[in-house]
Every structure is written in structure tokens, then in C-alpha cells.
mmCIF file of C-alpha atoms in Angstrom:
data_model
loop_
_atom_site.group_PDB
_atom_site.id
_atom_site.type_symbol
_atom_site.label_atom_id
_atom_site.label_comp_id
_atom_site.label_asym_id
_atom_site.label_seq_id
_atom_site.Cartn_x
_atom_site.Cartn_y
_atom_site.Cartn_z
ATOM 1 C CA MET X 1 6.016 21.045 8.726
ATOM 2 C CA THR X 2 3.380 18.960 10.478
ATOM 3 C CA SER X 3 4.833 17.295 13.567
ATOM 4 C CA ARG X 4 4.569 13.889 15.215
ATOM 5 C CA PRO X 5 1.440 13.794 17.427
ATOM 6 C CA GLU X 6 2.108 14.942 20.987
ATOM 7 C CA HIS X 7 -0.350 12.425 22.432
ATOM 8 C CA LEU X 8 -0.112 8.796 21.373
ATOM 9 C CA PRO X 9 -2.384 6.384 23.261
ATOM 10 C CA GLU X 10 -1.564 2.720 23.758
ATOM 11 C CA ARG X 11 -3.979 1.376 21.166
ATOM 12 C CA LEU X 12 -5.041 2.064 17.619
ATOM 13 C CA ALA X 13 -8.529 3.471 17.133
ATOM 14 C CA LEU X 14 -11.241 4.238 14.584
ATOM 15 C CA VAL X 15 -12.245 7.639 13.197
ATOM 16 C CA SER X 16 -15.092 8.140 10.718
ATOM 17 C CA ASP X 17 -15.013 10.464 7.732
ATOM 18 C CA ALA X 18 -17.508 12.745 9.463
ATOM 19 C CA GLN X 19 -15.330 12.931 12.577
ATOM 20 C CA ALA X 20 -12.194 13.484 10.505
ATOM 21 C CA ALA X 21 -13.681 16.474 8.697
ATOM 22 C CA ASP X 22 -12.903 18.817 11.591
ATOM 23 C CA PHE X 23 -9.257 17.755 11.626
ATOM 24 C CA VAL X 24 -8.392 17.661 7.917
ATOM 25 C CA THR X 25 -7.891 21.411 7.665
ATOM 26 C CA ALA X 26 -6.261 23.537 4.992
ATOM 27 C CA GLY X 27 -3.395 24.122 7.409
ATOM 28 C CA LEU X 28 -2.827 20.392 7.843
ATOM 29 C CA LEU X 29 -3.000 19.743 4.100
ATOM 30 C CA GLU X 30 -0.400 22.456 3.557
ATOM 31 C CA GLY X 31 1.816 21.102 6.319
ATOM 32 C CA ARG X 32 1.490 24.266 8.422
ATOM 33 C CA GLU X 33 -0.557 22.807 11.285
ATOM 34 C CA ASP X 34 -0.445 19.814 13.592
ATOM 35 C CA VAL X 35 -3.362 17.532 14.376
ATOM 36 C CA PRO X 36 -4.730 18.345 17.878
ATOM 37 C CA SER X 37 -4.095 14.795 19.050
ATOM 38 C CA ILE X 38 -5.771 15.022 22.453
ATOM 39 C CA ALA X 39 -8.989 16.312 20.879
ATOM 40 C CA LEU X 40 -8.811 13.645 18.177
ATOM 41 C CA ASN X 41 -8.431 10.817 20.679
ATOM 42 C CA LYS X 42 -11.378 12.073 22.697
ATOM 43 C CA ILE X 43 -13.684 11.329 19.769
ATOM 44 C CA ALA X 44 -11.848 8.271 18.377
ATOM 45 C CA GLU X 45 -13.165 4.777 19.158
ATOM 46 C CA PRO X 46 -10.312 2.622 20.557
ATOM 47 C CA LEU X 47 -10.073 -0.885 19.168
ATOM 48 C CA PRO X 48 -11.569 -3.314 21.684
ATOM 49 C CA GLY X 49 -9.733 -6.002 23.616
ATOM 50 C CA ASP X 50 -6.008 -6.348 24.206
ATOM 51 C CA ASP X 51 -4.845 -7.830 20.920
ATOM 52 C CA VAL X 52 -1.137 -7.077 20.503
ATOM 53 C CA ARG X 53 -1.789 -6.255 16.836
ATOM 54 C CA SER X 54 -3.592 -3.060 17.827
ATOM 55 C CA ARG X 55 -0.784 -1.627 19.937
ATOM 56 C CA LEU X 56 -0.074 1.756 18.448
ATOM 57 C CA HIS X 57 3.603 2.150 19.287
ATOM 58 C CA ARG X 58 4.651 -0.869 17.199
ATOM 59 C CA VAL X 59 3.357 0.965 14.140
ATOM 60 C CA ARG X 60 4.667 4.374 15.151
ATOM 61 C CA ASP X 61 8.173 2.989 15.751
ATOM 62 C CA LEU X 62 8.138 1.527 12.246
ATOM 63 C CA ILE X 63 7.088 4.865 10.742
ATOM 64 C CA ASP X 64 9.763 6.709 12.713
ATOM 65 C CA ASP X 65 12.344 4.361 11.210
ATOM 66 C CA ALA X 66 10.969 4.960 7.709
ATOM 67 C CA LEU X 67 11.217 8.723 8.189
ATOM 68 C CA ALA X 68 14.786 8.453 9.429
ATOM 69 C CA ARG X 69 15.843 6.056 6.687
ATOM 70 C CA PHE X 70 14.382 8.039 3.779
ATOM 71 C CA ARG X 71 14.610 11.602 5.095
ATOM 72 C CA ASP X 72 17.233 12.581 2.503
ATOM 73 C CA GLU X 73 15.654 10.687 -0.400
ATOM 74 C CA ARG X 74 12.640 11.329 -2.555
ATOM 75 C CA PRO X 75 9.592 10.374 -0.443
ATOM 76 C CA PRO X 76 8.158 7.825 -2.935
ATOM 77 C CA ALA X 77 11.256 5.699 -2.333
ATOM 78 C CA ALA X 78 9.835 4.828 1.096
ATOM 79 C CA ASP X 79 6.810 2.958 -0.317
ATOM 80 C CA ALA X 80 8.608 -0.245 -1.285
ATOM 81 C CA TRP X 81 10.341 -0.420 2.107
ATOM 82 C CA LEU X 82 7.346 0.427 4.265
ATOM 83 C CA ALA X 83 4.585 -1.581 2.544
ATOM 84 C CA PRO X 84 5.690 -5.124 3.466
ATOM 85 C CA ARG X 85 6.759 -4.070 6.965
ATOM 86 C CA LEU X 86 3.479 -2.301 7.647
ATOM 87 C CA HIS X 87 1.616 -5.393 6.459
ATOM 88 C CA GLU X 88 3.719 -7.703 8.627
ATOM 89 C CA THR X 89 3.463 -5.437 11.673
ATOM 90 C CA LEU X 90 -0.335 -5.115 11.580
ATOM 91 C CA ARG X 91 -1.108 -8.726 10.560
ATOM 92 C CA LEU X 92 -4.675 -7.868 9.564
ATOM 93 C CA THR X 93 -7.220 -10.006 7.793
ATOM 94 C CA ARG X 94 -8.760 -8.523 4.672
ATOM 95 C CA ARG X 95 -12.003 -8.009 6.572
ATOM 96 C CA GLU X 96 -10.142 -5.995 9.208
ATOM 97 C CA ALA X 97 -8.230 -4.032 6.577
ATOM 98 C CA ALA X 98 -11.511 -3.088 4.871
ATOM 99 C CA GLU X 99 -12.350 -0.964 7.945
ATOM 100 C CA LYS X 100 -11.782 2.501 6.484
ATOM 101 C CA ARG X 101 -11.955 4.164 9.896
ATOM 102 C CA LEU X 102 -8.765 2.398 10.976
ATOM 103 C CA TRP X 103 -6.735 3.917 8.146
ATOM 104 C CA THR X 104 -8.197 7.358 8.789
ATOM 105 C CA TYR X 105 -7.038 7.104 12.392
ATOM 106 C CA MET X 106 -3.607 5.906 11.243
ATOM 107 C CA ALA X 107 -3.241 9.009 9.101
ATOM 108 C CA LEU X 108 -4.541 11.511 11.654
ATOM 109 C CA GLY X 109 -3.814 9.944 15.026
ATOM 110 C CA VAL X 110 -0.629 7.955 14.436
ATOM 111 C CA ALA X 111 1.403 9.589 11.680
ATOM 112 C CA PRO X 112 0.047 12.779 10.079
ATOM 113 C CA ASP X 113 3.651 13.949 9.845
ATOM 114 C CA TYR X 114 4.461 10.985 7.617
ATOM 115 C CA VAL X 115 1.452 11.622 5.373
ATOM 116 C CA VAL X 116 2.499 15.242 4.876
ATOM 117 C CA TRP X 117 6.160 14.334 4.305
ATOM 118 C CA ARG X 118 5.301 11.584 1.836
ATOM 119 C CA HIS X 119 2.504 13.224 -0.148
ATOM 120 C CA LYS X 120 2.881 17.011 -0.025
ATOM 121 C CA SER X 121 3.312 18.465 -3.500
ATOM 122 C CA GLU X 122 5.963 20.950 -4.486
ATOM 123 C CA PRO X 123 4.960 24.615 -4.014
ATOM 124 C CA ASN X 124 3.246 26.206 -7.010
ATOM 125 C CA THR X 125 1.331 29.368 -7.817
ATOM 126 C CA ARG X 126 -1.959 27.886 -6.599
ATOM 127 C CA HIS X 127 -0.492 26.321 -3.440
ATOM 128 C CA PRO X 128 2.616 28.289 -2.447
ATOM 129 C CA HIS X 129 3.206 25.985 0.542
ATOM 130 C CA GLY X 130 2.583 22.789 -1.429
ATOM 131 C CA ARG X 131 -0.403 20.651 -0.511
ATOM 132 C CA VAL X 132 -1.434 17.104 0.338
ATOM 133 C CA ALA X 133 -4.509 15.779 -1.436
ATOM 134 C CA ARG X 134 -7.314 15.255 1.090
ATOM 135 C CA ASP X 135 -7.789 11.651 0.007
ATOM 136 C CA ARG X 136 -4.352 10.769 1.382
ATOM 137 C CA PHE X 137 -5.996 11.113 4.805
ATOM 138 C CA VAL X 138 -9.560 9.931 4.154
ATOM 139 C CA GLY X 139 -9.625 8.485 0.635
ATOM 140 C CA PRO X 140 -10.355 5.056 -0.869
ATOM 141 C CA HIS X 141 -7.999 2.131 -0.326
ATOM 142 C CA TYR X 142 -5.988 2.846 -3.471
ATOM 143 C CA LYS X 143 -5.383 6.484 -2.472
ATOM 144 C CA GLN X 144 -5.196 6.675 1.323
ATOM 145 C CA ALA X 145 -1.585 6.939 2.483
ATOM 146 C CA PHE X 146 -1.392 3.762 4.577
ATOM 147 C CA SER X 147 -4.252 1.715 3.178
ATOM 148 C CA ARG X 148 -2.674 1.740 -0.298
ATOM 149 C CA LEU X 149 0.573 0.315 1.093
ATOM 150 C CA TRP X 150 -1.155 -2.426 3.075
ATOM 151 C CA TRP X 151 -3.287 -3.516 0.132
ATOM 152 C CA ALA X 152 -0.325 -3.432 -2.240
ATOM 153 C CA ALA X 153 1.599 -5.750 0.082
ATOM 154 C CA GLU X 154 -1.441 -8.003 0.471
ATOM 155 C CA LEU X 155 -2.332 -8.283 -3.210
ATOM 156 C CA PHE X 156 1.181 -8.577 -4.631
ATOM 157 C CA ARG X 157 2.795 -10.884 -2.056
ATOM 158 C CA ASP X 158 3.297 -14.517 -3.055
ATOM 159 C CA GLY X 159 2.378 -16.357 0.120
ATOM 160 C CA PRO X 160 5.085 -15.418 2.649
ATOM 161 C CA ASP X 161 7.249 -13.762 -0.026
ATOM 162 C CA TYR X 162 6.962 -9.969 -0.203
ATOM 163 C CA ARG X 163 9.451 -9.527 -3.036
ATOM 164 C CA PRO X 164 6.787 -9.078 -5.755
ATOM 165 C CA ALA X 165 5.149 -6.410 -3.579
ATOM 166 C CA VAL X 166 8.479 -4.583 -3.341
ATOM 167 C CA VAL X 167 8.712 -4.633 -7.136
ATOM 168 C CA ALA X 168 5.173 -3.276 -7.533
ATOM 169 C CA CYS X 169 5.609 -0.578 -4.893
ATOM 170 C CA GLY X 170 8.893 0.499 -6.450
ATOM 171 C CA ASN X 171 7.019 1.920 -9.426
ATOM 172 C CA GLN X 172 4.395 4.572 -8.683
ATOM 173 C CA ASP X 173 2.575 3.989 -11.954
ATOM 174 C CA MET X 174 2.048 0.325 -11.143
ATOM 175 C CA LEU X 175 1.045 1.105 -7.577
ATOM 176 C CA ASN X 176 -1.369 3.845 -8.614
ATOM 177 C CA SER X 177 -3.023 2.000 -11.501
ATOM 178 C CA ALA X 178 -3.132 -1.658 -10.468
ATOM 179 C CA LEU X 179 -4.764 -1.155 -7.068
ATOM 180 C CA ARG X 180 -7.840 0.268 -8.818
ATOM 181 C CA LEU X 181 -8.413 -2.928 -10.803
ATOM 182 C CA ASP X 182 -10.552 -5.822 -9.553
ATOM 183 C CA ILE X 183 -8.436 -8.278 -11.531
ATOM 184 C CA ILE X 184 -5.477 -7.659 -9.234
ATOM 185 C CA ASP X 185 -7.244 -9.734 -6.588
ATOM 186 C CA HIS X 186 -6.287 -12.776 -8.711
ATOM 187 C CA ARG X 187 -2.788 -13.659 -7.483
ATOM 188 C CA PRO X 188 -1.357 -15.050 -10.754
ATOM 189 C CA THR X 189 -2.465 -11.840 -12.489
ATOM 190 C CA ALA X 190 -0.738 -9.629 -9.920
ATOM 191 C CA LEU X 191 2.413 -11.745 -9.988
ATOM 192 C CA ALA X 192 2.484 -11.877 -13.792
ATOM 193 C CA LEU X 193 2.493 -8.072 -13.888
ATOM 194 C CA THR X 194 5.471 -7.885 -11.544
ATOM 195 C CA ARG X 195 7.165 -10.665 -13.533
ATOM 196 C CA LEU X 196 7.118 -8.411 -16.626
ATOM 197 C CA MET X 197 8.632 -5.618 -14.556
ATOM 198 C CA GLU X 198 11.378 -7.872 -13.212
ATOM 199 C CA LYS X 199 12.227 -9.031 -16.732
ATOM 200 C CA GLY X 200 12.452 -5.426 -17.922
ATOM 201 C CA ILE X 201 9.686 -5.875 -20.492
ATOM 202 C CA VAL X 202 7.826 -2.963 -18.921
ATOM 203 C CA SER X 203 9.579 -0.361 -16.819
ATOM 204 C CA THR X 204 8.570 3.195 -17.642
ATOM 205 C CA GLY X 205 5.389 4.881 -16.514
ATOM 206 C CA ARG X 206 4.162 5.066 -20.093
ATOM 207 C CA GLU X 207 4.667 1.347 -20.586
ATOM 208 C CA ILE X 208 2.892 0.414 -17.365
ATOM 209 C CA ASN X 209 0.046 2.787 -18.157
ATOM 210 C CA ALA X 210 -0.342 1.020 -21.491
ATOM 211 C CA LEU X 211 -0.089 -2.489 -20.052
ATOM 212 C CA THR X 212 -2.590 -2.310 -17.197
ATOM 213 C CA PRO X 213 -5.569 -1.078 -19.295
ATOM 214 C CA ALA X 214 -4.806 -3.745 -21.907
ATOM 215 C CA VAL X 215 -4.751 -6.468 -19.248
ATOM 216 C CA ASN X 216 -7.945 -5.161 -17.679
ATOM 217 C CA ALA X 217 -9.754 -4.903 -21.015
ATOM 218 C CA ALA X 218 -8.779 -8.446 -21.991
ATOM 219 C CA ALA X 219 -10.245 -9.704 -18.718
ATOM 220 C CA ALA X 220 -13.686 -8.841 -20.095
ATOM 221 C CA THR X 221 -13.393 -11.704 -22.583
ATOM 222 C CA LEU X 222 -10.871 -13.995 -20.850
ATOM 223 C CA MET X 223 -11.416 -15.374 -17.359
ATOM 224 C CA TYR X 224 -7.946 -15.265 -15.886
ATOM 225 C CA ASP X 225 -8.886 -17.512 -12.974
ATOM 226 C CA ILE X 226 -9.741 -20.252 -15.487
ATOM 227 C CA LEU X 227 -6.817 -19.569 -17.820
ATOM 228 C CA ALA X 228 -4.414 -19.490 -14.844
ATOM 229 C CA PRO X 229 -5.988 -21.099 -11.760
ATOM 230 C CA ASP X 230 -4.759 -20.294 -8.262
ATOM 231 C CA VAL X 231 -4.660 -22.653 -5.284
ATOM 232 C CA GLU X 232 -7.410 -22.637 -2.675
ATOM 233 C CA ARG X 233 -6.529 -20.641 0.441
ATOM 234 C CA ASP X 234 -8.085 -22.061 3.613
ATOM 235 C CA GLY X 235 -7.210 -19.177 5.946
ATOM 236 C CA LYS X 236 -5.465 -21.235 8.634
ATOM 237 C CA ALA X 237 -2.013 -19.907 7.761
ATOM 238 C CA LEU X 238 -3.273 -16.346 8.082
ATOM 239 C CA ARG X 239 -4.951 -17.052 11.430
ATOM 240 C CA ASP X 240 -1.795 -18.690 12.769
ATOM 241 C CA TRP X 241 0.307 -15.746 11.553
ATOM 242 C CA ALA X 242 -2.000 -13.225 13.228
ATOM 243 C CA ALA X 243 -1.934 -15.225 16.470
ATOM 244 C CA ALA X 244 1.869 -15.304 16.367
ATOM 245 C CA ALA X 245 1.961 -11.495 16.674
ATOM 246 C CA GLU X 246 1.905 -11.982 20.445
ATOM 247 C CA THR X 247 5.482 -13.260 20.449
ATOM 248 C CA ALA X 248 6.783 -11.733 17.193
ATOM 249 C CA LEU X 249 9.807 -9.450 17.158
ATOM 250 C CA PRO X 250 9.510 -6.030 15.470
ATOM 251 C CA SER X 251 9.450 -6.266 11.705
ATOM 252 C CA PRO X 252 13.061 -6.544 10.430
ATOM 253 C CA ARG X 253 14.450 -3.266 9.153
ATOM 254 C CA HIS X 254 17.278 -4.589 6.945
ATOM 255 C CA ASN X 255 15.827 -7.832 5.601
ATOM 256 C CA LEU X 256 12.367 -8.448 4.207
ATOM 257 C CA PRO X 257 9.852 -9.827 6.701
ATOM 258 C CA GLU X 258 7.893 -12.982 5.987
ATOM 259 C CA GLY X 259 4.152 -13.012 5.486
ATOM 260 C CA PRO X 260 1.738 -15.810 6.393
ATOM 261 C CA ASP X 261 2.936 -19.270 5.434
ATOM 262 C CA GLU X 262 0.381 -19.723 2.666
ATOM 263 C CA GLU X 263 0.927 -21.845 -0.409
ATOM 264 C CA ARG X 264 2.440 -19.840 -3.233
ATOM 265 C CA ALA X 265 0.649 -19.208 -6.507
ATOM 266 C CA PRO X 266 1.235 -21.974 -9.082
ATOM 267 C CA GLU X 267 4.311 -21.159 -11.145
ATOM 268 C CA GLY X 268 2.673 -22.458 -14.312
ATOM 269 C CA SER X 269 -0.260 -20.075 -13.908
ATOM 270 C CA VAL X 270 2.027 -17.092 -13.362
ATOM 271 C CA ALA X 271 4.221 -18.015 -16.338
ATOM 272 C CA ASN X 272 1.218 -18.525 -18.637
ATOM 273 C CA LEU X 273 -0.236 -15.147 -17.772
ATOM 274 C CA ALA X 274 3.117 -13.390 -18.001
ATOM 275 C CA ALA X 275 3.498 -14.710 -21.571
ATOM 276 C CA HIS X 276 -0.071 -13.691 -22.388
ATOM 277 C CA PHE X 277 0.408 -10.201 -20.957
ATOM 278 C CA GLU X 278 3.658 -9.786 -22.872
ATOM 279 C CA GLY X 279 1.696 -10.400 -26.065
ATOM 280 C CA LEU X 280 -0.960 -7.881 -25.024
ATOM 281 C CA PHE X 281 1.714 -5.315 -24.288
ATOM 282 C CA SER X 282 3.389 -5.750 -27.671
ATOM 283 C CA ASP X 283 0.138 -4.595 -29.307
ATOM 284 C CA ALA X 284 -0.741 -1.904 -26.761
ATOM 285 C CA PRO X 285 -0.325 1.731 -27.782
ATOM 286 C CA VAL X 286 2.533 3.249 -25.774
ATOM 287 C CA ARG X 287 2.860 7.002 -26.043
ATOM 288 C CA GLY X 288 6.195 7.802 -27.648
ATOM 289 C CA ARG X 289 6.963 4.199 -28.728
ATOM 290 C CA ILE X 290 8.010 3.862 -32.356
ATOM 291 C CA THR X 291 6.214 1.040 -34.149
ATOM 292 C CA ASP X 292 7.893 -1.289 -36.656
ATOM 293 C CA GLU X 293 6.033 0.441 -39.491
ATOM 294 C CA GLU X 294 7.203 3.865 -38.378
ATOM 295 C CA ALA X 295 10.772 2.631 -38.009
ATOM 296 C CA GLU X 296 10.741 1.484 -41.637
#
């Protein structure tokens, strides 16, 4: 199995897709090879300055703890634990998190062992060693191993409260489908989806895969930001939170961390959308669900 990098520099860095191509080998994807970390860091571009947020070992320590905690469980179970803690450890702005090269470096230079452990498939006739999809190292934000967790925590948190993100990340169908949708950038929409999960209205993969397309399709005719307005976010809370990284303790391992002290989404907006989405779901085709007419 792919090992922890032998060489870990002090700071995070950037690696482009073109640079990564030489390192994302068939052997790495099958978990049979390690990333040549010294060679990788020779071509990587270290993040400038001395911002504490870009210190590599804070992130690697967190990933080591995730590996230890979930080693004997199914790897997807780690997502809901790691997502809020990764978000709180890095304390990025959305502009910073949109830098794809950072996530590529995270996957290759910081924790390729985690990517392989978390995403390698079971062996089959085509891939007798199992295989990690290439886009877990260099893919879009909703596929890449660490980017998907950061964005899930960012889009589903309610101000400082990461509990809705834990709910979303606890279901792979929600995590895999919702992050692809532009509407999830509207906080009351994201929180209304997790509200239905918490209430048990949707729980299975089939139900979630019926709900999210229905919600997305309805957005073409209904403007959710008008139906359920959010509060204005001025950015000061996020800037203060990022600045506080200098004196922050490591992200708590047993309790949920706290995100930036932003105003929460209006409860009325979340409740209105949750009721609306429940109605959409009742009419959505769910594979295997027996309708009232069929039951009669």
C-alpha cells in the first residue's frame, strides 16, 4: 500500500495538472507505489510568506489521526469526521480554496497514502489490485479527495456550526450529488436538504438521488434566494477567523470545531425550503418506491 511521504517540507505548495502527470502513475493508482516526494517538492511551488495556515504538518497530523481513528472501519466513514476539521485547520477563503494546484499538492505531497486508503476500489477482474480513480488526485472540486471535503464543510456549515456538514458528509450520495449543483451555494437550500435527512424524510441513496435532481430542476422556475433569502455576509468574521489561526490550538479530535463566527442562515428561510423540498420529494420518482396507486 502507498506509504506516507518520506519528505515533508514545512509549508504547503502548489502543483499543476501538467506537473502532476508524471507522478500519478498506474502504480500509485493501484496502491503499489509511493510518490517520490523529494522529486515532487523540487518542482512544487511553495506557498509564499509565513502564514501559519500554510504549515504542512498541522494538516498531516490531522490526517494521521484520521487514519488511526478509522483504520478498522469502512473508509467512507472518515469523511464526516475529517471534513469539518480539515476546513477548520486550513481556514481558507473561497478564493484560496479555488486554487486547484493546492489540492493536487495535498493529494500527492501531503497524503497520497490517505487518498489510496480512502478511495481505492475493491480488486476485480479488470483491476486485480483495486484502483483509485485519477480524479481523486487531480479532479474537479466535487471529486478530488480533499477539495470535496473542504467544499462540503464550507457549503453545508451554518455559520460556525459544522453539524449540517457532518450530516451531509455522512451520506455518500448526498456528498457526491449535491456538490455538483450550483444551487448548493445558497445556504438555506443546502441546510434544507440536510434538514430532510435529519428528519428521516430522505435517507437512502435512492431517495437522495431522487430528491437532488427534483430540487435542481425546480430551481429553473423558482428563485430560491428570493423564496428563502439569506443574510448578507460581510467577510469580516471569516477574516478574523483566518487571522486567529496564529494562536489557534489543533482542531479538536473529539468535539466538533467551530467555524467563522458568521451569522447563521435565517431559520424561516430554511424551514420554508425544507417544506417545499419535502413536497417535491413526495412527487419525485424513487426507484423501488411503491406509489399509493400501486399499493391499492
